[in-house]
Amino acid sequence: MSLRAAELRAAALALTGCFEDFPFGEDISVFKVRAPSSGGEQWTAKIFALGNLDATPLLISFKCDPELAPALRAANPGITAGYHLNKRHWNTVDTSAVDAVMVLEMMEDSYDLVVAGLPKKQQLALEWSAYVVKS
């Protein structure tokens, strides 16, 4: 079953610190994460997903671990190198060709990857904790 735009938007906005922005024009939804600031601090928001949610098919780009990205592309024809993005770090997903559960998992992985790169203070403000096992 393919994911609808409203479901994708709702799932993204349910992630802590996430908001939708339109820096590339009103057609491109950009989902960013930013920790709540305190004491006048202003933190920069980081992008973890973007795409035209009104397009058919619905294509959405996610940040991806550069070692995992090529494997995902090889295993699924609905996943390609990031469109107009760094091909090493981004994948574009055709939601009509990729299972909805997998799309949502890729979105959560993208969010976690971006938050993992934030300073610890911001991670704590987001109440985020990583359950990553390094081998």
mmCIF file of C-alpha atoms in Angstrom:
data_model
loop_
_atom_site.group_PDB
_atom_site.id
_atom_site.type_symbol
_atom_site.label_atom_id
_atom_site.label_comp_id
_atom_site.label_asym_id
_atom_site.label_seq_id
_atom_site.Cartn_x
_atom_site.Cartn_y
_atom_site.Cartn_z
ATOM 1 C CA MET A 1 0.000 0.000 0.000
ATOM 2 C CA SER A 2 1.429 3.378 -0.920
ATOM 3 C CA LEU A 3 1.727 6.245 1.476
ATOM 4 C CA ARG A 4 -0.437 9.330 0.989
ATOM 5 C CA ALA A 5 0.901 12.863 1.406
ATOM 6 C CA ALA A 6 -1.259 13.568 4.471
ATOM 7 C CA GLU A 7 0.036 10.433 6.201
ATOM 8 C CA LEU A 8 3.633 11.319 5.410
ATOM 9 C CA ARG A 9 3.198 14.902 6.628
ATOM 10 C CA ALA A 10 1.490 13.752 9.852
ATOM 11 C CA ALA A 11 4.219 11.202 10.567
ATOM 12 C CA ALA A 12 6.967 13.778 9.998
ATOM 13 C CA LEU A 13 5.308 16.437 12.127
ATOM 14 C CA ALA A 14 4.833 13.919 14.942
ATOM 15 C CA LEU A 15 8.621 13.708 15.369
ATOM 16 C CA THR A 16 9.909 15.856 18.233
ATOM 17 C CA GLY A 17 11.137 19.264 17.115
ATOM 18 C CA CYS A 18 9.946 18.795 13.523
ATOM 19 C CA PHE A 19 8.321 21.524 11.480
ATOM 20 C CA GLU A 20 7.460 22.051 7.829
ATOM 21 C CA ASP A 21 9.091 24.879 5.895
ATOM 22 C CA PHE A 22 9.038 26.078 2.280
ATOM 23 C CA PRO A 23 12.470 27.638 1.572
ATOM 24 C CA PHE A 24 12.523 26.342 -2.036
ATOM 25 C CA GLY A 25 9.045 27.587 -2.979
ATOM 26 C CA GLU A 26 5.487 26.721 -2.028
ATOM 27 C CA ASP A 27 5.574 23.391 -3.914
ATOM 28 C CA ILE A 28 8.417 21.794 -1.952
ATOM 29 C CA SER A 29 7.711 20.718 1.615
ATOM 30 C CA VAL A 30 10.892 20.685 3.658
ATOM 31 C CA PHE A 31 10.802 18.905 6.997
ATOM 32 C CA LYS A 32 13.339 20.179 9.488
ATOM 33 C CA VAL A 33 14.222 19.440 13.080
ATOM 34 C CA ARG A 34 15.249 22.028 15.632
ATOM 35 C CA ALA A 35 15.537 21.711 19.371
ATOM 36 C CA PRO A 36 13.522 24.122 21.476
ATOM 37 C CA SER A 37 15.782 26.981 22.530
ATOM 38 C CA SER A 38 16.137 28.482 25.950
ATOM 39 C CA GLY A 39 17.866 31.541 27.312
ATOM 40 C CA GLY A 40 17.679 33.373 24.002
ATOM 41 C CA GLU A 41 19.688 30.723 22.126
ATOM 42 C CA GLN A 42 18.637 30.246 18.513
ATOM 43 C CA TRP A 43 19.588 26.915 16.964
ATOM 44 C CA THR A 44 19.722 26.215 13.262
ATOM 45 C CA ALA A 45 17.142 23.783 11.915
ATOM 46 C CA LYS A 46 18.432 20.777 9.948
ATOM 47 C CA ILE A 47 16.629 19.158 6.998
ATOM 48 C CA PHE A 48 15.784 15.449 7.157
ATOM 49 C CA ALA A 49 13.123 15.132 4.411
ATOM 50 C CA LEU A 50 11.850 17.091 1.429
ATOM 51 C CA GLY A 51 9.626 16.700 -1.593
ATOM 52 C CA ASN A 52 6.604 17.922 -3.522
ATOM 53 C CA LEU A 53 3.728 16.365 -1.595
ATOM 54 C CA ASP A 54 1.232 17.309 -4.323
ATOM 55 C CA ALA A 55 3.110 15.447 -7.079
ATOM 56 C CA THR A 56 2.069 12.122 -8.579
ATOM 57 C CA PRO A 57 3.859 9.905 -7.938
ATOM 58 C CA LEU A 58 4.773 11.205 -4.510
ATOM 59 C CA LEU A 59 8.567 11.398 -4.319
ATOM 60 C CA ILE A 60 10.256 12.214 -1.031
ATOM 61 C CA SER A 61 13.973 12.542 -0.317
ATOM 62 C CA PHE A 62 15.564 11.363 2.911
ATOM 63 C CA LYS A 63 19.030 11.691 4.352
ATOM 64 C CA CYS A 64 20.684 8.284 4.535
ATOM 65 C CA ASP A 65 23.830 6.705 5.905
ATOM 66 C CA PRO A 66 26.268 6.882 2.956
ATOM 67 C CA GLU A 67 27.204 3.218 3.380
ATOM 68 C CA LEU A 68 23.562 2.090 3.387
ATOM 69 C CA ALA A 69 22.254 4.353 0.599
ATOM 70 C CA PRO A 70 23.637 2.342 -2.374
ATOM 71 C CA ALA A 71 22.393 -0.937 -0.892
ATOM 72 C CA LEU A 72 18.852 0.440 -0.538
ATOM 73 C CA ARG A 73 18.959 1.619 -4.166
ATOM 74 C CA ALA A 74 20.209 -1.746 -5.391
ATOM 75 C CA ALA A 75 17.532 -3.640 -3.454
ATOM 76 C CA ASN A 76 14.576 -1.497 -4.505
ATOM 77 C CA PRO A 77 13.974 0.197 -7.880
ATOM 78 C CA GLY A 78 11.688 2.724 -6.136
ATOM 79 C CA ILE A 79 14.701 4.182 -4.325
ATOM 80 C CA THR A 80 17.125 6.306 -6.323
ATOM 81 C CA ALA A 81 19.994 8.695 -5.628
ATOM 82 C CA GLY A 82 18.807 11.986 -4.151
ATOM 83 C CA TYR A 83 17.268 14.232 -6.787
ATOM 84 C CA HIS A 84 19.191 17.543 -6.856
ATOM 85 C CA LEU A 85 20.880 16.508 -3.595
ATOM 86 C CA ASN A 86 24.195 15.015 -2.530
ATOM 87 C CA LYS A 87 23.914 11.515 -4.044
ATOM 88 C CA ARG A 88 26.122 10.023 -1.354
ATOM 89 C CA HIS A 89 23.953 11.168 1.554
ATOM 90 C CA TRP A 90 20.411 11.360 0.147
ATOM 91 C CA ASN A 91 17.927 8.937 -1.419
ATOM 92 C CA THR A 92 14.726 9.832 -3.233
ATOM 93 C CA VAL A 93 11.853 7.424 -2.631
ATOM 94 C CA ASP A 94 8.893 6.831 -4.947
ATOM 95 C CA THR A 95 6.172 6.175 -2.379
ATOM 96 C CA SER A 96 4.030 4.393 -4.984
ATOM 97 C CA ALA A 97 6.781 1.797 -5.484
ATOM 98 C CA VAL A 98 8.015 1.363 -1.903
ATOM 99 C CA ASP A 99 5.990 -0.124 0.948
ATOM 100 C CA ALA A 100 4.539 2.535 3.263
ATOM 101 C CA VAL A 101 6.115 0.944 6.346
ATOM 102 C CA MET A 102 9.546 1.102 4.723
ATOM 103 C CA VAL A 103 9.028 4.752 3.719
ATOM 104 C CA LEU A 104 8.149 5.675 7.310
ATOM 105 C CA GLU A 105 11.143 3.708 8.615
ATOM 106 C CA MET A 106 13.417 5.561 6.187
ATOM 107 C CA MET A 107 11.974 8.857 7.401
ATOM 108 C CA GLU A 108 12.624 7.950 11.033
ATOM 109 C CA ASP A 109 16.158 6.826 10.154
ATOM 110 C CA SER A 110 16.744 10.142 8.369
ATOM 111 C CA TYR A 111 15.479 12.069 11.403
ATOM 112 C CA ASP A 112 17.704 10.017 13.739
ATOM 113 C CA LEU A 113 20.731 10.512 11.487
ATOM 114 C CA VAL A 114 20.232 14.290 11.491
ATOM 115 C CA VAL A 115 19.573 14.502 15.241
ATOM 116 C CA ALA A 116 22.617 12.302 15.938
ATOM 117 C CA GLY A 117 24.703 15.010 14.256
ATOM 118 C CA LEU A 118 23.375 17.762 16.515
ATOM 119 C CA PRO A 119 25.277 18.848 19.625
ATOM 120 C CA LYS A 120 24.448 16.878 22.786
ATOM 121 C CA LYS A 121 22.710 19.911 24.310
ATOM 122 C CA GLN A 122 20.235 19.967 21.427
ATOM 123 C CA GLN A 123 19.756 16.197 21.553
ATOM 124 C CA LEU A 124 18.891 16.502 25.235
ATOM 125 C CA ALA A 125 16.482 19.382 24.520
ATOM 126 C CA LEU A 126 14.767 17.142 21.955
ATOM 127 C CA GLU A 127 14.675 14.337 24.561
ATOM 128 C CA TRP A 128 16.299 12.124 21.928
ATOM 129 C CA SER A 129 18.395 9.101 22.729
ATOM 130 C CA ALA A 130 20.159 6.856 20.271
ATOM 131 C CA TYR A 131 19.909 3.121 20.471
ATOM 132 C CA VAL A 132 22.695 2.525 17.987
ATOM 133 C CA VAL A 133 24.944 -0.476 18.391
ATOM 134 C CA LYS A 134 28.347 0.109 16.812
ATOM 135 C CA SER A 135 30.296 -2.962 15.813
#
